[in-house]
Amino acid sequence: MESYRFRNNDQMPLFGLGTWKSEKGQVFDAVLEALKQGYRHIDCAAIYMNEDEIGEAFTKAFSEGIVKREDLWVTSKLWNTEHQREYVAPALKKTLSDLNLDYLDLYLIHWPVVIRQGVLSPKSADDFQSLAEVPISETWLGMTECVHAGLTRHIGVSNFSIKKLEQMLSEEIVPEMNQIEMHPLLQQKEMLAFCSEHHIRLTAYSPLGSRDRPAGLVKATEPDLFENNVITKISDAHSCSPAQLLIAWAINRGTAVIPKSVNPVRLQQNLEAASITLSGDEMEEIALLDKRYRYLDGNFWIVEGNSYTLENLWDE
Ligand code: A2P
């Protein structure tokens, strides 16, 4: 399996399992099955509210010899309510306790958005704090402390723009990862070029378009990646499914990718997709599909009277 090699020689498999929307009652079986099939990279987050059940799957997999801790890559993410410097390590320790691990491989700031601690679902401007009140640089100090304390081996961000990454280039530890939405309709070409210049790695979330999103996050008219003519034509040529083609595309571009599934058959199909090779012509044809289209446009962070706008979220 292809992997990224970090400066300290740690290797992260490009292909991983996403766990957003994997519900409790299902995620234990899904993660255990994935590990049995050979998955070696699991992407988690505190806000997915399922880390305790994923931890049970890890414990069983380690005790049964399915995988060793040192052969598994585990990522998790700091939620928006824990951005104050002194909140970061306790939040990471809670994630470690839920996951039954004593260190993470990678810990990410989930969004460049601050919510007041204790607020579960923010509704009014008062539930938020601005980045002027709680700057990313403060959160990053907390993240850096977690590396020095041995709680995580690597740190990075998610949903960050080039502009926000630029502001972090002189930090003691430069973010090693930016996890962003990425698929043929949102190819993030400028981000890819910027990050490769600065040794920041990229992970593609929602690579299949996250069609199982909660209803409130679905727009009335959305393009369907699985029905796109170019995607179906090329997937037919490889005798694979559109979903497999989308996974193969991400890996052929050299980015990490974390499709979510809780279905054993689709878990296997997705793993197999990681070894499909696309031709230069096929990659060029897919390159033309970019529409800068976000399934997750960040609208949910914009509340009347708070400091966030789509412009200052994405800096576009
Ligand atoms: P399921 O969990 O039932 O397999 P994303 O990774 O972009 O968030 O997309 C996840 C969605 O795609 C889920 O609805 C998941 O359903 C579905 N999915 C995952 N793998 C495949 C596949 N190989 N073919 C079709 N749908 C898939």
CSV table of C-alpha atoms and ligand atoms in Angstrom, one decimal:
chain,number,residue,atom,x,y,z
A,1,MET,CA,0.0,0.0,0.0
A,2,GLU,CA,1.3,3.5,-0.9
A,3,SER,CA,2.2,5.7,1.9
A,4,TYR,CA,3.5,9.2,2.9
A,5,ARG,CA,6.9,9.2,4.6
A,6,PHE,CA,7.2,12.0,7.1
A,7,ARG,CA,10.4,13.7,8.0
A,8,ASN,CA,10.9,11.5,11.0
A,9,ASN,CA,10.4,8.5,8.8
A,10,ASP,CA,6.9,7.6,10.1
A,11,GLN,CA,4.8,6.3,7.3
A,12,MET,CA,1.1,7.0,6.8
A,13,PRO,CA,-0.8,4.7,4.4
A,14,LEU,CA,-2.5,6.9,1.7
A,15,PHE,CA,-5.6,4.8,1.9
A,16,GLY,CA,-7.6,4.9,5.2
A,17,LEU,CA,-11.1,4.4,6.7
A,18,GLY,CA,-13.3,7.4,7.4
A,19,THR,CA,-15.6,7.2,10.4
A,20,TRP,CA,-17.7,10.3,10.1
A,21,LYS,CA,-21.4,9.2,10.1
A,22,SER,CA,-20.4,5.6,11.2
A,23,GLU,CA,-22.9,5.1,13.9
A,24,LYS,CA,-22.5,3.5,17.2
A,25,GLY,CA,-23.8,0.0,17.0
A,26,GLN,CA,-22.1,-0.3,13.5
A,27,VAL,CA,-18.7,1.2,13.9
A,28,PHE,CA,-17.2,-1.5,16.1
A,29,ASP,CA,-17.9,-4.2,13.4
A,30,ALA,CA,-16.9,-1.9,10.6
A,31,VAL,CA,-13.5,-1.0,12.1
A,32,LEU,CA,-12.7,-4.6,13.1
A,33,GLU,CA,-13.7,-5.9,9.7
A,34,ALA,CA,-11.6,-3.2,8.0
A,35,LEU,CA,-8.5,-4.1,10.2
A,36,LYS,CA,-9.0,-7.8,9.3
A,37,GLN,CA,-9.2,-6.9,5.6
A,38,GLY,CA,-5.9,-5.1,5.9
A,39,TYR,CA,-6.8,-1.4,6.5
A,40,ARG,CA,-4.0,0.2,8.4
A,41,HIS,CA,-5.2,3.8,8.7
A,42,ILE,CA,-8.3,4.9,10.6
A,43,ASP,CA,-9.5,8.5,10.6
A,44,CYS,CA,-11.4,9.6,13.7
A,45,ALA,CA,-12.7,12.7,15.4
A,46,ALA,CA,-14.1,13.6,18.8
A,47,ILE,CA,-17.2,15.2,17.3
A,48,TYR,CA,-18.1,11.9,15.5
A,49,MET,CA,-19.2,10.7,18.9
A,50,ASN,CA,-18.1,7.2,18.2
A,51,GLU,CA,-14.4,7.1,19.4
A,52,ASP,CA,-15.2,4.9,22.4
A,53,GLU,CA,-16.7,2.2,20.2
A,54,ILE,CA,-13.7,2.5,17.8
A,55,GLY,CA,-11.5,2.0,20.8
A,56,GLU,CA,-13.2,-1.3,21.6
A,57,ALA,CA,-12.4,-2.5,18.1
A,58,PHE,CA,-8.8,-1.4,18.4
A,59,THR,CA,-8.5,-3.3,21.7
A,60,LYS,CA,-9.9,-6.4,20.3
A,61,ALA,CA,-7.8,-6.2,17.1
A,62,PHE,CA,-4.6,-5.7,19.2
A,63,SER,CA,-5.4,-8.5,21.6
A,64,GLU,CA,-6.3,-11.0,18.8
A,65,GLY,CA,-3.1,-10.1,16.9
A,66,ILE,CA,-5.0,-8.7,13.9
A,67,VAL,CA,-2.7,-5.7,13.9
A,68,LYS,CA,0.0,-4.3,16.1
A,69,ARG,CA,-0.4,-0.7,17.4
A,70,GLU,CA,2.9,0.3,15.7
A,71,ASP,CA,1.6,-0.9,12.4
A,72,LEU,CA,-1.6,1.2,12.6
A,73,TRP,CA,-2.0,4.9,11.7
A,74,VAL,CA,-4.7,6.7,13.8
A,75,THR,CA,-5.7,10.3,13.2
A,76,SER,CA,-8.2,12.3,15.4
A,77,LYS,CA,-9.3,15.9,15.5
A,78,LEU,CA,-9.7,18.6,18.1
A,79,TRP,CA,-13.2,19.9,18.2
A,80,ASN,CA,-14.1,23.6,17.9
A,81,THR,CA,-15.0,24.0,21.5
A,82,GLU,CA,-11.5,23.2,22.7
A,83,HIS,CA,-9.3,25.8,20.9
A,84,GLN,CA,-8.0,27.5,24.0
A,85,ARG,CA,-4.4,26.5,24.5
A,86,GLU,CA,-5.0,24.9,27.9
A,87,TYR,CA,-8.0,22.9,26.6
A,88,VAL,CA,-6.1,21.1,23.8
A,89,ALA,CA,-4.1,18.5,25.8
A,90,PRO,CA,-7.2,17.5,27.9
A,91,ALA,CA,-9.2,17.1,24.7
A,92,LEU,CA,-6.6,14.9,23.2
A,93,LYS,CA,-6.3,12.8,26.4
A,94,LYS,CA,-10.1,12.3,26.3
A,95,THR,CA,-9.8,11.0,22.7
A,96,LEU,CA,-6.9,8.7,23.7
A,97,SER,CA,-8.9,7.3,26.6
A,98,ASP,CA,-11.9,6.7,24.3
A,99,LEU,CA,-9.8,5.1,21.6
A,100,ASN,CA,-7.9,3.1,24.2
A,101,LEU,CA,-4.6,4.3,22.9
A,102,ASP,CA,-1.6,5.9,24.6
A,103,TYR,CA,-0.6,8.1,21.6
A,104,LEU,CA,-2.1,9.2,18.3
A,105,ASP,CA,-0.2,9.3,15.0
A,106,LEU,CA,-1.8,12.5,13.9
A,107,TYR,CA,-4.0,15.2,15.6
A,108,LEU,CA,-5.7,17.9,13.6
A,109,ILE,CA,-7.5,21.1,14.4
A,110,HIS,CA,-10.8,20.2,12.9
A,111,TRP,CA,-12.0,23.6,11.7
A,112,PRO,CA,-10.7,27.2,11.9
A,113,VAL,CA,-13.8,28.0,13.9
A,114,VAL,CA,-14.2,28.6,17.6
A,115,ILE,CA,-17.3,27.6,19.6
A,116,ARG,CA,-17.6,28.3,23.3
A,117,GLN,CA,-16.7,25.4,25.5
A,118,GLY,CA,-19.8,23.4,26.6
A,119,VAL,CA,-21.9,24.4,23.6
A,120,LEU,CA,-23.1,21.3,21.8
A,121,SER,CA,-24.9,22.8,18.8
A,122,PRO,CA,-24.3,26.5,18.3
A,123,LYS,CA,-27.3,28.5,17.3
A,124,SER,CA,-26.6,32.1,18.1
A,125,ALA,CA,-23.6,34.4,17.7
A,126,ASP,CA,-23.0,34.2,21.4
A,127,ASP,CA,-22.2,30.5,21.1
A,128,PHE,CA,-19.1,31.4,18.9
A,129,GLN,CA,-15.8,33.1,19.6
A,130,SER,CA,-13.9,34.9,16.9
A,131,LEU,CA,-10.4,34.0,15.7
A,132,ALA,CA,-9.3,37.4,17.1
A,133,GLU,CA,-10.4,36.3,20.6
A,134,VAL,CA,-8.9,32.8,20.3
A,135,PRO,CA,-6.3,32.9,17.6
A,136,ILE,CA,-5.1,29.8,15.7
A,137,SER,CA,-1.6,30.5,16.9
A,138,GLU,CA,-2.8,30.0,20.5
A,139,THR,CA,-4.5,26.6,19.6
A,140,TRP,CA,-1.3,25.7,17.8
A,141,LEU,CA,0.8,26.2,20.9
A,142,GLY,CA,-1.5,23.7,22.7
A,143,MET,CA,-1.1,21.3,19.7
A,144,THR,CA,2.7,21.6,19.8
A,145,GLU,CA,2.7,20.9,23.6
A,146,CYS,CA,0.9,17.6,22.8
A,147,VAL,CA,3.7,16.6,20.5
A,148,HIS,CA,6.3,17.4,23.1
A,149,ALA,CA,4.3,15.4,25.7
A,150,GLY,CA,4.3,12.4,23.4
A,151,LEU,CA,0.5,12.4,23.1
A,152,THR,CA,0.6,12.6,19.3
A,153,ARG,CA,3.5,12.0,16.8
A,154,HIS,CA,2.3,14.5,14.3
A,155,ILE,CA,0.0,17.6,14.2
A,156,GLY,CA,-1.9,19.3,11.4
A,157,VAL,CA,-5.1,21.0,10.5
A,158,SER,CA,-8.3,20.5,8.6
A,159,ASN,CA,-10.4,22.8,6.4
A,160,PHE,CA,-7.6,25.4,6.4
A,161,SER,CA,-7.1,27.8,3.4
A,162,ILE,CA,-3.8,28.6,1.8
A,163,LYS,CA,-3.9,32.0,3.6
A,164,LYS,CA,-4.3,30.4,7.0
A,165,LEU,CA,-1.5,27.8,6.3
A,166,GLU,CA,0.8,30.7,5.1
A,167,GLN,CA,0.4,32.3,8.5
A,168,MET,CA,1.6,29.1,10.2
A,169,LEU,CA,4.8,28.6,8.1
A,170,SER,CA,7.1,30.1,10.7
A,171,GLU,CA,5.7,28.1,13.6
A,172,GLU,CA,8.1,25.8,15.6
A,173,ILE,CA,6.2,22.9,14.0
A,174,VAL,CA,4.7,23.6,10.6
A,175,PRO,CA,1.4,21.7,10.1
A,176,GLU,CA,2.2,18.4,8.5
A,177,MET,CA,-1.3,17.7,7.1
A,178,ASN,CA,-4.3,19.6,5.9
A,179,GLN,CA,-7.4,17.4,5.6
A,180,ILE,CA,-9.9,18.9,3.2
A,181,GLU,CA,-12.8,18.0,1.0
A,182,MET,CA,-11.4,16.8,-2.3
A,183,HIS,CA,-12.9,14.9,-5.3
A,184,PRO,CA,-13.1,15.5,-9.1
A,185,LEU,CA,-15.6,18.3,-8.6
A,186,LEU,CA,-13.3,20.1,-6.0
A,187,GLN,CA,-9.8,19.3,-7.0
A,188,GLN,CA,-8.0,21.9,-4.9
A,189,LYS,CA,-5.2,22.4,-7.4
A,190,GLU,CA,-3.8,25.5,-5.9
A,191,MET,CA,-3.8,23.9,-2.5
A,192,LEU,CA,-2.0,20.9,-3.8
A,193,ALA,CA,0.7,23.0,-5.4
A,194,PHE,CA,1.1,25.2,-2.3
A,195,CYS,CA,1.2,22.2,0.1
A,196,SER,CA,3.7,20.2,-2.0
A,197,GLU,CA,6.0,23.3,-2.0
A,198,HIS,CA,5.9,23.5,1.8
A,199,HIS,CA,5.9,19.7,2.6
A,200,ILE,CA,2.4,19.8,3.9
A,201,ARG,CA,0.5,16.6,3.1
A,202,LEU,CA,-3.2,16.5,2.0
A,203,THR,CA,-5.9,14.1,2.9
A,204,ALA,CA,-9.2,14.0,0.9
A,205,TYR,CA,-12.4,13.8,2.9
A,206,SER,CA,-15.8,13.1,1.4
A,207,PRO,CA,-14.1,11.5,-1.6
A,208,LEU,CA,-17.4,9.9,-2.6
A,209,GLY,CA,-19.5,13.0,-2.0
A,210,SER,CA,-20.7,11.9,1.5
A,211,ARG,CA,-24.2,11.0,0.2
A,212,ASP,CA,-25.1,9.8,3.7
A,213,ARG,CA,-24.8,13.3,5.2
A,214,PRO,CA,-27.5,14.5,7.7
A,215,ALA,CA,-30.4,16.0,5.8
A,216,GLY,CA,-29.6,19.5,7.0
A,217,LEU,CA,-26.3,19.4,5.2
A,218,VAL,CA,-27.8,18.3,1.9
A,219,LYS,CA,-28.7,20.9,-0.7
A,220,ALA,CA,-31.8,20.5,-2.9
A,221,THR,CA,-29.8,20.1,-6.1
A,222,GLU,CA,-26.4,18.5,-5.8
A,223,PRO,CA,-24.2,16.9,-8.6
A,224,ASP,CA,-23.9,13.1,-8.2
A,225,LEU,CA,-20.3,12.0,-8.5
A,226,PHE,CA,-21.4,8.4,-9.1
A,227,GLU,CA,-23.4,9.5,-12.2
A,228,ASN,CA,-20.9,11.7,-13.8
A,229,ASN,CA,-20.4,10.6,-17.4
A,230,VAL,CA,-16.6,10.8,-17.4
A,231,ILE,CA,-16.4,9.0,-14.0
A,232,THR,CA,-18.7,6.2,-15.3
A,233,LYS,CA,-16.9,5.9,-18.6
A,234,ILE,CA,-13.5,5.5,-17.0
A,235,SER,CA,-14.8,3.2,-14.3
A,236,ASP,CA,-16.4,1.0,-16.9
A,237,ALA,CA,-13.0,0.8,-18.7
A,238,HIS,CA,-11.4,-0.5,-15.5
A,239,SER,CA,-14.4,-2.8,-14.7
A,240,CYS,CA,-14.7,-1.0,-11.4
A,241,SER,CA,-17.4,1.0,-9.7
A,242,PRO,CA,-17.5,4.8,-9.8
A,243,ALA,CA,-16.7,4.8,-6.0
A,244,GLN,CA,-13.6,2.7,-6.7
A,245,LEU,CA,-12.6,5.1,-9.5
A,246,LEU,CA,-12.9,8.1,-7.2
A,247,ILE,CA,-10.7,6.4,-4.6
A,248,ALA,CA,-8.1,5.4,-7.2
A,249,TRP,CA,-8.1,9.0,-8.6
A,250,ALA,CA,-7.1,10.4,-5.2
A,251,ILE,CA,-4.3,7.9,-4.7
A,252,ASN,CA,-3.0,8.4,-8.3
A,253,ARG,CA,-2.7,12.1,-7.4
A,254,GLY,CA,-0.6,11.2,-4.4
A,255,THR,CA,-3.1,12.4,-1.8
A,256,ALA,CA,-4.4,10.4,1.1
A,257,VAL,CA,-8.1,9.4,1.0
A,258,ILE,CA,-10.5,8.2,3.7
A,259,PRO,CA,-13.7,6.8,2.2
A,260,LYS,CA,-16.3,5.9,4.9
A,261,SER,CA,-18.1,2.6,4.8
A,262,VAL,CA,-19.7,0.4,7.4
A,263,ASN,CA,-20.5,-2.4,4.8
A,264,PRO,CA,-18.1,-5.3,4.6
A,265,VAL,CA,-18.4,-5.7,0.8
A,266,ARG,CA,-17.9,-2.0,0.1
A,267,LEU,CA,-15.0,-1.9,2.6
A,268,GLN,CA,-13.3,-4.6,0.6
A,269,GLN,CA,-14.1,-2.9,-2.8
A,270,ASN,CA,-12.6,0.4,-1.5
A,271,LEU,CA,-9.4,-1.3,-0.3
A,272,GLU,CA,-9.0,-2.9,-3.6
A,273,ALA,CA,-9.5,0.4,-5.4
A,274,ALA,CA,-6.3,1.7,-3.8
A,275,SER,CA,-4.3,-0.4,-6.2
A,276,ILE,CA,-6.0,0.7,-9.5
A,277,THR,CA,-3.6,2.6,-11.8
A,278,LEU,CA,-5.1,5.3,-14.0
A,279,SER,CA,-3.4,6.4,-17.3
A,280,GLY,CA,-2.1,9.9,-17.9
A,281,ASP,CA,-5.0,10.5,-20.4
A,282,GLU,CA,-7.6,9.4,-17.9
A,283,MET,CA,-6.1,11.7,-15.2
A,284,GLU,CA,-6.2,14.6,-17.7
A,285,GLU,CA,-9.8,13.9,-18.6
A,286,ILE,CA,-10.8,13.9,-14.9
A,287,ALA,CA,-8.8,17.1,-14.3
A,288,LEU,CA,-11.3,18.9,-16.6
A,289,LEU,CA,-14.2,18.1,-14.3
A,290,ASP,CA,-13.2,20.6,-11.6
A,291,LYS,CA,-16.1,22.9,-10.6
A,292,ARG,CA,-14.8,24.1,-7.2
A,293,TYR,CA,-18.0,22.5,-5.9
A,294,ARG,CA,-18.2,21.9,-2.1
A,295,TYR,CA,-20.7,19.4,-0.7
A,296,LEU,CA,-19.7,20.8,2.7
A,297,ASP,CA,-19.7,24.5,2.1
A,298,GLY,CA,-19.3,25.6,5.7
A,299,ASN,CA,-22.6,27.5,5.7
A,300,PHE,CA,-23.4,25.8,9.1
A,301,TRP,CA,-20.7,28.1,10.8
A,302,ILE,CA,-22.3,31.3,9.6
A,303,VAL,CA,-24.8,32.7,12.1
A,304,GLU,CA,-26.2,36.2,12.1
A,305,GLY,CA,-23.9,38.4,14.2
A,306,ASN,CA,-20.9,36.0,14.5
A,307,SER,CA,-17.5,36.8,12.9
A,308,TYR,CA,-17.5,34.0,10.4
A,309,THR,CA,-18.4,34.4,6.7
A,310,LEU,CA,-17.9,32.0,3.8
A,311,GLU,CA,-15.3,34.5,2.5
A,312,ASN,CA,-13.2,34.5,5.7
A,313,LEU,CA,-13.7,30.7,6.2
A,314,TRP,CA,-12.3,29.7,2.8
A,315,ASP,CA,-10.4,32.9,2.0
A,316,GLU,CA,-11.6,32.7,-1.6
B,1,A2P,P1,-21.9,2.6,3.4
B,1,A2P,O1,-21.3,3.1,4.7
B,1,A2P,O2,-23.2,2.0,3.6
B,1,A2P,O3,-21.0,1.8,2.6
B,1,A2P,P2,-17.8,9.6,1.9
B,1,A2P,O4,-16.6,8.7,2.2
B,1,A2P,O5,-17.6,10.5,0.8
B,1,A2P,O6,-18.3,10.3,3.2
B,1,A2P,O7,-19.0,8.7,1.5
B,1,A2P,C1,-19.6,7.7,2.3
B,1,A2P,C2,-20.9,7.2,1.7
B,1,A2P,O8,-20.5,6.4,0.5
B,1,A2P,C3,-21.7,6.3,2.6
B,1,A2P,O9,-23.0,6.5,2.3
B,1,A2P,C4,-21.2,4.9,2.2
B,1,A2P,O10,-22.2,4.0,2.5
B,1,A2P,C5,-21.0,5.1,0.7
B,1,A2P,N1,-20.0,4.2,0.1
B,1,A2P,C6,-18.8,3.8,0.7
B,1,A2P,N2,-18.2,3.0,-0.2
B,1,A2P,C7,-18.9,2.8,-1.2
B,1,A2P,C8,-18.8,2.1,-2.4
B,1,A2P,N3,-17.7,1.3,-2.7
B,1,A2P,N4,-19.9,2.1,-3.3
B,1,A2P,C9,-21.0,2.8,-3.1
B,1,A2P,N5,-21.1,3.6,-2.0
B,1,A2P,C10,-20.1,3.6,-1.1
